[in-house]
mmCIF file of C-alpha atoms and ligand atoms in Angstrom:
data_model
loop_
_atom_site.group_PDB
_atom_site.id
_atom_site.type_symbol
_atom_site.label_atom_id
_atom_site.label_comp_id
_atom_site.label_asym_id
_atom_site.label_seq_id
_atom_site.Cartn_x
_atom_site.Cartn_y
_atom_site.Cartn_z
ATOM 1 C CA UNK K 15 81.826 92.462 139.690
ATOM 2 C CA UNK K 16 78.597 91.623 137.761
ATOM 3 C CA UNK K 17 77.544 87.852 137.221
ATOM 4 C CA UNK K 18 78.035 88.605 133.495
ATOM 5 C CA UNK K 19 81.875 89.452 134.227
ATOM 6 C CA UNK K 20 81.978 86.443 136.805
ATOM 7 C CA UNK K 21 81.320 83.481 134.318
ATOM 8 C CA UNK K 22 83.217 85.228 131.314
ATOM 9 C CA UNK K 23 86.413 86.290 133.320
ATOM 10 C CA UNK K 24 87.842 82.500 133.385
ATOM 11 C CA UNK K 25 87.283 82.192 129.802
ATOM 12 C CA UNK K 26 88.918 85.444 128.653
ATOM 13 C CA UNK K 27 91.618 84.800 131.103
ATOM 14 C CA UNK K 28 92.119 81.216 129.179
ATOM 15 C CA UNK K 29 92.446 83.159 126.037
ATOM 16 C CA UNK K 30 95.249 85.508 127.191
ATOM 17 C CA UNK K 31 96.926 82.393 128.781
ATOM 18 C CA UNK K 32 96.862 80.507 125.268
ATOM 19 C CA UNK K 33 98.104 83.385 122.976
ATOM 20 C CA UNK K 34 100.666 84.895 125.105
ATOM 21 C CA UNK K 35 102.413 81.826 124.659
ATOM 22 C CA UNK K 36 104.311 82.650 120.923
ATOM 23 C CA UNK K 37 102.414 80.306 118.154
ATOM 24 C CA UNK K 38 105.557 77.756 116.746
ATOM 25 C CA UNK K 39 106.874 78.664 113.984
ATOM 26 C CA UNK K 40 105.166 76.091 112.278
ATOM 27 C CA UNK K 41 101.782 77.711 112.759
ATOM 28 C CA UNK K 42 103.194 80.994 110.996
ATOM 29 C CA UNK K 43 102.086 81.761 107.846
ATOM 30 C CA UNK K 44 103.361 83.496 104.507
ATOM 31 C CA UNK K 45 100.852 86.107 102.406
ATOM 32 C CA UNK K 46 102.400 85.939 98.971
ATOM 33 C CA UNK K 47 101.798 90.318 98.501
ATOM 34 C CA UNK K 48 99.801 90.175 94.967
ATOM 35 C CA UNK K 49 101.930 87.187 93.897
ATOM 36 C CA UNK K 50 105.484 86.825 94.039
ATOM 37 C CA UNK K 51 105.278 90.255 93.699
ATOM 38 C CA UNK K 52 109.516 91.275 93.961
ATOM 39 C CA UNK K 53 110.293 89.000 91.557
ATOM 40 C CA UNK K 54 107.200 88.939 88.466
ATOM 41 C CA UNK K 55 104.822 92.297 87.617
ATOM 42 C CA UNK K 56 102.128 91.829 90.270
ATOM 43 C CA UNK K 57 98.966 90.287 90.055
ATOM 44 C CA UNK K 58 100.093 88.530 87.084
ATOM 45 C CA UNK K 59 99.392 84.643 86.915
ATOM 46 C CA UNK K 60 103.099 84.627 86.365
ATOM 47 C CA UNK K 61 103.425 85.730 90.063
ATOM 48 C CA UNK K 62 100.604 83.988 91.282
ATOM 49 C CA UNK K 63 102.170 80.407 89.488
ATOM 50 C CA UNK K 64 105.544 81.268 91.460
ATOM 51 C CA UNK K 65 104.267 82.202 94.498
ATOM 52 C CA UNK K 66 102.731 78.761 94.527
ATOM 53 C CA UNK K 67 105.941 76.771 93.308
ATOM 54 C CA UNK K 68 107.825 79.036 96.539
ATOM 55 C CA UNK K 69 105.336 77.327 98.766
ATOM 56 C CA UNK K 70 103.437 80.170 99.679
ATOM 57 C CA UNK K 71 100.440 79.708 102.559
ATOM 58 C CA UNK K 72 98.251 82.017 100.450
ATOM 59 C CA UNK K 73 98.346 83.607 97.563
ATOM 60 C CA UNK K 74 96.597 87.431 97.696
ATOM 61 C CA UNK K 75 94.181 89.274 95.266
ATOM 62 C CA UNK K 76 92.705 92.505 94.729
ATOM 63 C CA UNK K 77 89.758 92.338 93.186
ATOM 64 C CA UNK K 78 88.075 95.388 90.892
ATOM 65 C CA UNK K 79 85.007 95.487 88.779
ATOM 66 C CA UNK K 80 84.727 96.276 84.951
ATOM 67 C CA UNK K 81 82.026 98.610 83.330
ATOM 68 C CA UNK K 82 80.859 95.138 82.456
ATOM 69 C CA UNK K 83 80.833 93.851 86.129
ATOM 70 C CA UNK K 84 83.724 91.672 85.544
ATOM 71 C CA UNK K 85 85.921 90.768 88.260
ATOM 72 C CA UNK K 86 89.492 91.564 87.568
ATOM 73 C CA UNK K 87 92.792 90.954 89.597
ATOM 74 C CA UNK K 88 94.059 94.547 90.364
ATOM 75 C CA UNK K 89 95.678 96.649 92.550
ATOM 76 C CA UNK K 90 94.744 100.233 91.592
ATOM 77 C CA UNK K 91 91.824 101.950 90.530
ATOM 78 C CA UNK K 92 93.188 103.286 88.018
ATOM 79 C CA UNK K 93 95.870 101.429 84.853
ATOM 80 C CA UNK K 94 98.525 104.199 84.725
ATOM 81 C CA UNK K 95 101.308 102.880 87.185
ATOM 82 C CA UNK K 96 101.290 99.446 85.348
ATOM 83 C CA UNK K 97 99.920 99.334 81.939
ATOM 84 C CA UNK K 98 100.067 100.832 78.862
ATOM 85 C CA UNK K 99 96.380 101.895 78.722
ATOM 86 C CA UNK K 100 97.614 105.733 77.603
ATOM 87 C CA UNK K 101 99.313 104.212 74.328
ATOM 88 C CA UNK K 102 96.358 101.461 73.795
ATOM 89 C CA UNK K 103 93.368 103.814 74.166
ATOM 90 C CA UNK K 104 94.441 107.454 74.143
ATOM 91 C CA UNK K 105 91.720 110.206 75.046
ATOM 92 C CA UNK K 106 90.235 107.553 77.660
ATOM 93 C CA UNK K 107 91.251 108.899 80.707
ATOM 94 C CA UNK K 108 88.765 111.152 82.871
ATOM 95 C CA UNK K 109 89.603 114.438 83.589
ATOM 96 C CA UNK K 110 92.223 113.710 86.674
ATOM 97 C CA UNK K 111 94.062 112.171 83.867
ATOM 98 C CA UNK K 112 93.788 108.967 85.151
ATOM 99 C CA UNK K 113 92.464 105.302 83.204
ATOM 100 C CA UNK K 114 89.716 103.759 85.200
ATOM 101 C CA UNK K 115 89.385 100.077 85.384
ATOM 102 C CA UNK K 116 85.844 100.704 86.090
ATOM 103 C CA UNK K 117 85.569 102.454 82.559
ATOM 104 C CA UNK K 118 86.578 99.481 80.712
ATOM 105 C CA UNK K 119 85.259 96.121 79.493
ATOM 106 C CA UNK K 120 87.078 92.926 80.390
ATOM 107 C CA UNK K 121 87.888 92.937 76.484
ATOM 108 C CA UNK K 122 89.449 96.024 76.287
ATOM 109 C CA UNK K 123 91.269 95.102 79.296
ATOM 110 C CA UNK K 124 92.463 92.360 77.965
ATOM 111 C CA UNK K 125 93.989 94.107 75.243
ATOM 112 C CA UNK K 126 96.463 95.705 77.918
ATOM 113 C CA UNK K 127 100.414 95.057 78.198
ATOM 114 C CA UNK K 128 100.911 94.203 82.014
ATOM 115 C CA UNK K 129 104.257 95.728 83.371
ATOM 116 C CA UNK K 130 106.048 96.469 86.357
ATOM 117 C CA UNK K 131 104.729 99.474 88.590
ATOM 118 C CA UNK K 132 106.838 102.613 87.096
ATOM 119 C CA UNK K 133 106.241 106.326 87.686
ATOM 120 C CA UNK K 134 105.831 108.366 84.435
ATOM 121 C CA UNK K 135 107.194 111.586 84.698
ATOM 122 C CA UNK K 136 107.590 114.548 81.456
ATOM 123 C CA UNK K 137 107.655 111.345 79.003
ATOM 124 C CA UNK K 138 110.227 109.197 80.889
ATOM 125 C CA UNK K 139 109.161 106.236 82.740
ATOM 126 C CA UNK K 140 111.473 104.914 85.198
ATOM 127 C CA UNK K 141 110.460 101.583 88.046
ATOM 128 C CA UNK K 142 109.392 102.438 91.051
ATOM 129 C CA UNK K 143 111.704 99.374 92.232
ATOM 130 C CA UNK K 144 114.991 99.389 89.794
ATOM 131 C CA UNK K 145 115.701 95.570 90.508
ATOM 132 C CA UNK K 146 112.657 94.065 89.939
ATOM 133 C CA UNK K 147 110.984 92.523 86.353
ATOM 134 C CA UNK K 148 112.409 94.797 83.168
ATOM 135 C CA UNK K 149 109.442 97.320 82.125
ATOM 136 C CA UNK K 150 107.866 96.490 78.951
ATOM 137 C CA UNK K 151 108.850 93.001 78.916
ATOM 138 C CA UNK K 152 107.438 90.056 79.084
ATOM 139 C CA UNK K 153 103.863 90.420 77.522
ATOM 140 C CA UNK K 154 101.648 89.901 80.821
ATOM 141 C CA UNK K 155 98.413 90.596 80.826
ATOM 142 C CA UNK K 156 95.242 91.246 82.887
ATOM 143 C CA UNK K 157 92.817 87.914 84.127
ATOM 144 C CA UNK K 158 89.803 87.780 86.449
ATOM 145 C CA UNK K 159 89.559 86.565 89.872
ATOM 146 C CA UNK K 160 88.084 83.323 88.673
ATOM 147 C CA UNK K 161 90.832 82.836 86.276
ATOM 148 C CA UNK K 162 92.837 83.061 89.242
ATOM 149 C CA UNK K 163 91.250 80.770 91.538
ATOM 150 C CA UNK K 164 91.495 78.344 88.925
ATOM 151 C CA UNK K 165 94.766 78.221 88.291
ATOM 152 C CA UNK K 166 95.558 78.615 92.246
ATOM 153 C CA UNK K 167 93.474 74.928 92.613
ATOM 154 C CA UNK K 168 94.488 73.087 89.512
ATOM 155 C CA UNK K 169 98.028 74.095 90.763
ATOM 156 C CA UNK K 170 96.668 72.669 94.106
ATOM 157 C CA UNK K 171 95.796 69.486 92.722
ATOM 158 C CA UNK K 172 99.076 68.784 90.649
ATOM 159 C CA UNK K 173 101.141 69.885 92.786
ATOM 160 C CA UNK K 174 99.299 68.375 95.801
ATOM 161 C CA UNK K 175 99.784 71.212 98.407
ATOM 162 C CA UNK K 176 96.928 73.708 99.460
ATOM 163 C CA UNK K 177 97.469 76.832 98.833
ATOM 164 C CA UNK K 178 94.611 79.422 100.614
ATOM 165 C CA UNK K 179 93.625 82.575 98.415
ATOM 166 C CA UNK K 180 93.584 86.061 100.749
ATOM 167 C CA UNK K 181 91.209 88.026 98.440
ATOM 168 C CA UNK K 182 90.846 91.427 99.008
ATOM 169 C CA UNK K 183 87.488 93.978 98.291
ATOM 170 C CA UNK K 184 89.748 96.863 96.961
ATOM 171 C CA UNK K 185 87.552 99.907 97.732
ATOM 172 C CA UNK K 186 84.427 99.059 98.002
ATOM 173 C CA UNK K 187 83.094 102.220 98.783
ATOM 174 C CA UNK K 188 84.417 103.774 95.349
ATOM 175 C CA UNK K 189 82.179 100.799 93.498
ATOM 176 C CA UNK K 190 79.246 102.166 95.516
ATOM 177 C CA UNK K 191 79.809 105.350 94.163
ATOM 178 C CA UNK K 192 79.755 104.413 91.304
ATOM 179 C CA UNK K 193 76.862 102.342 91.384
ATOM 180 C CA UNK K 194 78.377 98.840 91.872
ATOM 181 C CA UNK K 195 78.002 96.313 94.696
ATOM 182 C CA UNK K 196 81.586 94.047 94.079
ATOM 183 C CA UNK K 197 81.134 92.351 97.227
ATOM 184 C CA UNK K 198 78.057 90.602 96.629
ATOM 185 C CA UNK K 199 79.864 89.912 92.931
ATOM 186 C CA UNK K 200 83.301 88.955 94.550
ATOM 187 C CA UNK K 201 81.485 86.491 97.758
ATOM 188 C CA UNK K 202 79.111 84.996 94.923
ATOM 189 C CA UNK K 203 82.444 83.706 92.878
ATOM 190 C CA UNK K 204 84.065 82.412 95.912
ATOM 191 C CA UNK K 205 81.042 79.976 96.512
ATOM 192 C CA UNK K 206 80.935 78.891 92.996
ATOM 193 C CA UNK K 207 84.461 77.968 93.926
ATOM 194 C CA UNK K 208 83.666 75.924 97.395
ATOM 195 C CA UNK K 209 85.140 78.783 99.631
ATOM 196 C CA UNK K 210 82.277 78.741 101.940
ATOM 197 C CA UNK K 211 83.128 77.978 105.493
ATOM 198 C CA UNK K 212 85.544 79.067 108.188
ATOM 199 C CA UNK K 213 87.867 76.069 107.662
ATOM 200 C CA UNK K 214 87.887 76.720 103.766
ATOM 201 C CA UNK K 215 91.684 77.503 103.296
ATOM 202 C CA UNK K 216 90.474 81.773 102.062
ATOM 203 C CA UNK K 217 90.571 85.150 103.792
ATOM 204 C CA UNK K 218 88.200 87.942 102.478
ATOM 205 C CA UNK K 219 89.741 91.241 103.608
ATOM 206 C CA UNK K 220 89.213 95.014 103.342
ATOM 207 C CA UNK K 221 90.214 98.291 104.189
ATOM 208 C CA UNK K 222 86.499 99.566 104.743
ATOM 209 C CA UNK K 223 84.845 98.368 108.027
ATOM 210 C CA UNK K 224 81.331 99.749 107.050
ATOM 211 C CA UNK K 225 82.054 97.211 104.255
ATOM 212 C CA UNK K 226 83.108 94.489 106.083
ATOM 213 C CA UNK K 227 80.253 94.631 108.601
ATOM 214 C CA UNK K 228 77.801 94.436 105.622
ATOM 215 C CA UNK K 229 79.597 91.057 104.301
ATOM 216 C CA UNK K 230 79.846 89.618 108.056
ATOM 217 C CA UNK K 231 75.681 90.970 108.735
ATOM 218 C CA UNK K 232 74.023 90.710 105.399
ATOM 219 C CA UNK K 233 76.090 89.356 102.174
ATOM 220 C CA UNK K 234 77.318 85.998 104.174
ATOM 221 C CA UNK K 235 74.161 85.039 105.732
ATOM 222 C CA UNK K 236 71.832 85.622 102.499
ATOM 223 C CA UNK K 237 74.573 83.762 100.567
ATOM 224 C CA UNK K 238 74.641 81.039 103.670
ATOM 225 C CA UNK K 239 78.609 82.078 103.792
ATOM 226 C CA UNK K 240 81.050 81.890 106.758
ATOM 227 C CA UNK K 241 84.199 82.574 105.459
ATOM 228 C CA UNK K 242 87.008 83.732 107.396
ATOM 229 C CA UNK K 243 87.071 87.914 107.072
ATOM 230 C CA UNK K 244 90.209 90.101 107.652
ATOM 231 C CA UNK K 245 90.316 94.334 108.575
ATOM 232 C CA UNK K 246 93.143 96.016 106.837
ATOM 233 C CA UNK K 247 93.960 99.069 108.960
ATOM 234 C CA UNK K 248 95.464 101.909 107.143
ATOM 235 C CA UNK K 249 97.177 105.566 108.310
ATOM 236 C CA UNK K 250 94.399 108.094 108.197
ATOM 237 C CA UNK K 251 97.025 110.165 105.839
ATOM 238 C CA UNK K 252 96.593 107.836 103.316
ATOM 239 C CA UNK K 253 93.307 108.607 102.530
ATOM 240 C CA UNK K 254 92.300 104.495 101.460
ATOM 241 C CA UNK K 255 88.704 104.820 102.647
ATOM 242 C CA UNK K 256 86.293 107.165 102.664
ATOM 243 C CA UNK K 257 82.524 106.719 103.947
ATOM 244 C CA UNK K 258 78.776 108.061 103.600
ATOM 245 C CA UNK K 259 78.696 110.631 106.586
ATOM 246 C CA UNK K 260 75.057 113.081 106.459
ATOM 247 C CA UNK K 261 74.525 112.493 102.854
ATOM 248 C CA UNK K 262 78.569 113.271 102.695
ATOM 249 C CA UNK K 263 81.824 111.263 101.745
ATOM 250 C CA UNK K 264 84.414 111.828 104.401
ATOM 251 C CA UNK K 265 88.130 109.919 104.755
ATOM 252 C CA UNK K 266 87.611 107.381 107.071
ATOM 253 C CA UNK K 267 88.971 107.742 110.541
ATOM 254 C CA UNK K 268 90.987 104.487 111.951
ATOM 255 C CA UNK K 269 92.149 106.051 115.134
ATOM 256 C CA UNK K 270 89.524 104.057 116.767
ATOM 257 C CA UNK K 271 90.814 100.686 116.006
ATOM 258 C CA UNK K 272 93.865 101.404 118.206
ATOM 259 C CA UNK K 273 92.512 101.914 121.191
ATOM 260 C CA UNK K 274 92.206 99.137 123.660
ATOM 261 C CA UNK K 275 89.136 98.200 122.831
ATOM 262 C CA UNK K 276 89.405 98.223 119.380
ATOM 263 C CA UNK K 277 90.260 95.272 118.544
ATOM 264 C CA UNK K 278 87.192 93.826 120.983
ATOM 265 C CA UNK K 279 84.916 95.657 118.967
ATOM 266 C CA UNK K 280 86.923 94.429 115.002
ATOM 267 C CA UNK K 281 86.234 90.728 116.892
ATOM 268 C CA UNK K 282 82.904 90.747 116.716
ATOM 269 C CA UNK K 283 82.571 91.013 113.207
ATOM 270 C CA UNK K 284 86.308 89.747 111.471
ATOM 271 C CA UNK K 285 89.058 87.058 112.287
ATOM 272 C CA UNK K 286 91.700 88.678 111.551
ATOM 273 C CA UNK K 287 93.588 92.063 111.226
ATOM 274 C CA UNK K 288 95.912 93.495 108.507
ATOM 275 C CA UNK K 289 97.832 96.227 110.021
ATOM 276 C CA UNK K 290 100.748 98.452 108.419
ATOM 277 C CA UNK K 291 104.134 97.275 109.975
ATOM 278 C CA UNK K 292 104.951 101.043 111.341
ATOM 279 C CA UNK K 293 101.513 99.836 113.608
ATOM 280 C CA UNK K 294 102.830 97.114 115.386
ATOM 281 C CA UNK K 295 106.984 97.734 115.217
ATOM 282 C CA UNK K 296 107.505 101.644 115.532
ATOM 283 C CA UNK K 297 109.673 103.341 113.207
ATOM 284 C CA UNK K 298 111.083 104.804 116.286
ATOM 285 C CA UNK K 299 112.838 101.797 117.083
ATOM 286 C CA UNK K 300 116.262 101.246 117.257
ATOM 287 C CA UNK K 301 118.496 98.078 116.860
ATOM 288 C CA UNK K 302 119.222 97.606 119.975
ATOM 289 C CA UNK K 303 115.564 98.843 121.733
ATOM 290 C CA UNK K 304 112.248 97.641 119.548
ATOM 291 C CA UNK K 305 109.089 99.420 119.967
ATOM 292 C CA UNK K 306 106.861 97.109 120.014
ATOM 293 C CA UNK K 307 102.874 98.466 120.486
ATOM 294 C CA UNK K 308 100.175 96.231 122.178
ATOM 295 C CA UNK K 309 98.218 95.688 118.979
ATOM 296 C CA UNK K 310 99.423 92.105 118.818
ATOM 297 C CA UNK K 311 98.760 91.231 122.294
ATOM 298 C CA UNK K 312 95.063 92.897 122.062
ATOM 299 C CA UNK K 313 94.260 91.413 118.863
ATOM 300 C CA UNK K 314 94.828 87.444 120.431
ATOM 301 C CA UNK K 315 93.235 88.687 123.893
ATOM 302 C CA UNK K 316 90.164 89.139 121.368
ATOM 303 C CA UNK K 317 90.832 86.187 119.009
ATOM 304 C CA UNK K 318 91.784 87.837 115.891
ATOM 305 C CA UNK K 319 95.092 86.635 114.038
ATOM 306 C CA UNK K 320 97.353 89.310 112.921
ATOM 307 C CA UNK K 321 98.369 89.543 109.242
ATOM 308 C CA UNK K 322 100.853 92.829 108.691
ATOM 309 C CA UNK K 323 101.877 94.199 105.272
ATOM 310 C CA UNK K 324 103.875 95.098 103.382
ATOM 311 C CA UNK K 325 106.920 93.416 103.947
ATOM 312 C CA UNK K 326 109.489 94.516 100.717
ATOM 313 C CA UNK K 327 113.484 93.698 100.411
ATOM 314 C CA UNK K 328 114.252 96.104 98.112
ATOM 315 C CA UNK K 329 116.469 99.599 98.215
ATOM 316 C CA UNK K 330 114.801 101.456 101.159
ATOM 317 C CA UNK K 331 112.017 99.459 102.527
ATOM 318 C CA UNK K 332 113.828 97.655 105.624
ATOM 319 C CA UNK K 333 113.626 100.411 108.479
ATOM 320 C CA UNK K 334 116.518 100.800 110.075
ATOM 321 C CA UNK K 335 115.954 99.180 113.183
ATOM 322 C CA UNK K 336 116.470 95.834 111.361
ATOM 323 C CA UNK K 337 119.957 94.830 109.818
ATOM 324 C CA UNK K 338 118.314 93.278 107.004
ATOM 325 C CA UNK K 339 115.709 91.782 105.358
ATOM 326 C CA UNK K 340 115.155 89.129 107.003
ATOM 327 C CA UNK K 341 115.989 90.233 110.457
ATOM 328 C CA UNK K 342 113.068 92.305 110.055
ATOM 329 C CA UNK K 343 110.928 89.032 109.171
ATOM 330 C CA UNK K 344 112.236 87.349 112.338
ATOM 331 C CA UNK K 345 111.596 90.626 114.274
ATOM 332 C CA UNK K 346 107.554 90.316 113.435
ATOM 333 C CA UNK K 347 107.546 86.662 113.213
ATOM 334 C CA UNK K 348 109.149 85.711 116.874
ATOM 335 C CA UNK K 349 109.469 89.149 118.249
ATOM 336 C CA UNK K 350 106.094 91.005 117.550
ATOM 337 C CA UNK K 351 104.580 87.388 117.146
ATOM 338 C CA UNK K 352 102.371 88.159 114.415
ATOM 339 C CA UNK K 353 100.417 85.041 112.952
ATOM 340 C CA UNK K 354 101.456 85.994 109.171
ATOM 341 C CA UNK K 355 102.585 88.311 106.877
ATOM 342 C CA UNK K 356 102.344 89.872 103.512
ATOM 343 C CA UNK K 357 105.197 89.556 101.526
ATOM 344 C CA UNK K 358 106.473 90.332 97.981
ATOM 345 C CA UNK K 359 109.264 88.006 98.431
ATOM 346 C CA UNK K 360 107.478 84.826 99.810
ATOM 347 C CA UNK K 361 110.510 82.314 99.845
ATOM 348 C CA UNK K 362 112.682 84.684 102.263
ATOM 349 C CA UNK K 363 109.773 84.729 104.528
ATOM 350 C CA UNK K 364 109.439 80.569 104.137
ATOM 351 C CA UNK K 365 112.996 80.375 104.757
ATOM 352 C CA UNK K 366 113.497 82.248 108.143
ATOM 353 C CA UNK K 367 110.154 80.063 109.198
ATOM 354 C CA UNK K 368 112.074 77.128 108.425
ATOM 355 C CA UNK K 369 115.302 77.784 109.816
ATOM 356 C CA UNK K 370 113.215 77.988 113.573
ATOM 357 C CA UNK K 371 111.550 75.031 113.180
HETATM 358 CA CA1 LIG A 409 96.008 93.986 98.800
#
């Protein structure tokens, strides 16, 4: 064994010691998915405001930039699963026949009609999730991040809890190809905002690691910025990220983040990790014999809380391996023993905290 091994053995064997031990339940925290997500349109302030009155740990946000370098709070790329941008400004779309957010102004955005996610098929539209919010109702609309974070710490202050903000860089590497650098944008707002250090109640996550390494090596430091940064793994099927490869944009290839030293290697540059459930619990399971995969256990050996999504209670989103809902929330929380997780229905996840404490 090398001297280098000698003095760092102890310490890593402290580590292990520490998280192997289950965190209590009162160190578990709630992601309210894009607001209260299952029970208002997402990323509305509506959602955002009730997530808060829930009790929600943090509240999360994807961020996308305008043709005017706005920052909006948005999911998709594009406004044609929740809007309706099609009715409002006809003939805008590009020639997938998709609305870009990136080819509108904040004002034109802001004359959209927020909805529901629904799936428009040969001129019906019918909700992706039957019991949620009524389509067409309700007369949301779109705000920026800083909007947001406003109303996240005035409700902060009147309501005298903290709640942290989980902000996510949605595809970065889509803004650089289209010649704009969010991150800098998104970082620069969060230190108007005092979100500057690791014990500043925020997250900063992302899907793309080439992205997140450039916040962590060059964005943070030149904007004297420690914040506390989270890896989203996705399924290589799903195509999220793609990267700059010989001059050539490939889909990004996550296998690497499961091996065993993968999550060594996220350490050095994030503090946490955002994993798909089907990652950590396999689908594979059954009731009576859980597959559980060592991506929990690797991630503590190495630090790094552990921050799963997306965890849904409607029709058809509780695998089978779980009875219900909120078995399947106990399974992660005091099973898996993941730190957190990202919910659309935050008070279901607060309550089956609360009933172990
Ligand atoms: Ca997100």
């Amino acid at each position: 064994m090398s001297i280098r091994l000698g003095i760092f053995l102890p310490v890593f064997l402290l580590l292990v010691q520490i998280t192997q031990a289950a965190a209590p339940a009162n160190d578990k925290i709630v992601v309210a998915h894009r607001g209260a997500s299952g029970y208002l349109p997402e990323h509305t302030l509506e959602a955002k405001v009730l997530a808060h009155a829930m009790g929600a740990d943090y509240i999360e946000s994807d961020v996308l930039m305008t043709s005017d370098d706005a920052l909006v709070v948005l999911h998709d790329l594009y406004l044609d699963q929740n809007t309706d941008v099609a009715e409002v400004y006809p003939g805008r779309g590009r020639d997938d026949g998709r609305y870009y957010v990136i080819d509108f102004t904040l004002n034109e955005l802001r004359q959209l009609r927020v909805s529901a996610r629904s799936r428009r098929q040969n001129g019906s539209v019918t909700p992706i999730y039957p019991n949620r919010f009524p389509l067409g109702t309700g007369g949301f609309g779109i705000h920026t991040i800083q909007e947001e974070i406003e109303l996240i710490q005035g409700l902060n202050k009147t309501l005298g809890r903290e709640a942290g903000i989980y902000v996510e860089i949605k595809r970065p590497w889509f803004h650089h190809q289209e010649g704009k650098d969010q991150s800098a944008a998104i970082l620069q707002v969060l230190k108007d905002y005092g979100y500057t250090d690791k014990d500043d109640k925020v997250f900063l996550q992302t899907f793309d690691f080439n992205e997140l390494k450039r916040v962590r090596e060059e964005l943070m430091p030149a904007l004297g910025m420690d914040i506390q940064l989270a890896q989203l793994i996705a399924n290589n099927e799903g195509l999220e990220t793609y990267e700059l490869v010989e001059g050539q944009w490939r889909p990004y290839d996550y296998s690497w983040m499961h091996t065993e030293t993968g999550m060594e290697e996220l350490s050095q540059y994030a503090n946490g990790v955002g994993p798909a459930m089907g990652m950590i619990v396999s689908n594979e399971s059954t009731r009576d014999n859980l597959l559980i995969s060592p991506l929990v256990e690797r991630a503590h050996a190495s630090g790094l809380v552990v921050h799963p999504y997306t965890f849904r209670r409607d029709s058809g989103q509780v695998p089978d391996y779980a009875e219900s809902f909120e078995r399947l929330l106990e399974i992660f929380y005091f099973e898996a023993d993941v730190d957190g997780l990202k919910t659309d229905f935050p008070d279901v996840a607060l309550k089956v905290i609360q009933e172990r404490q």
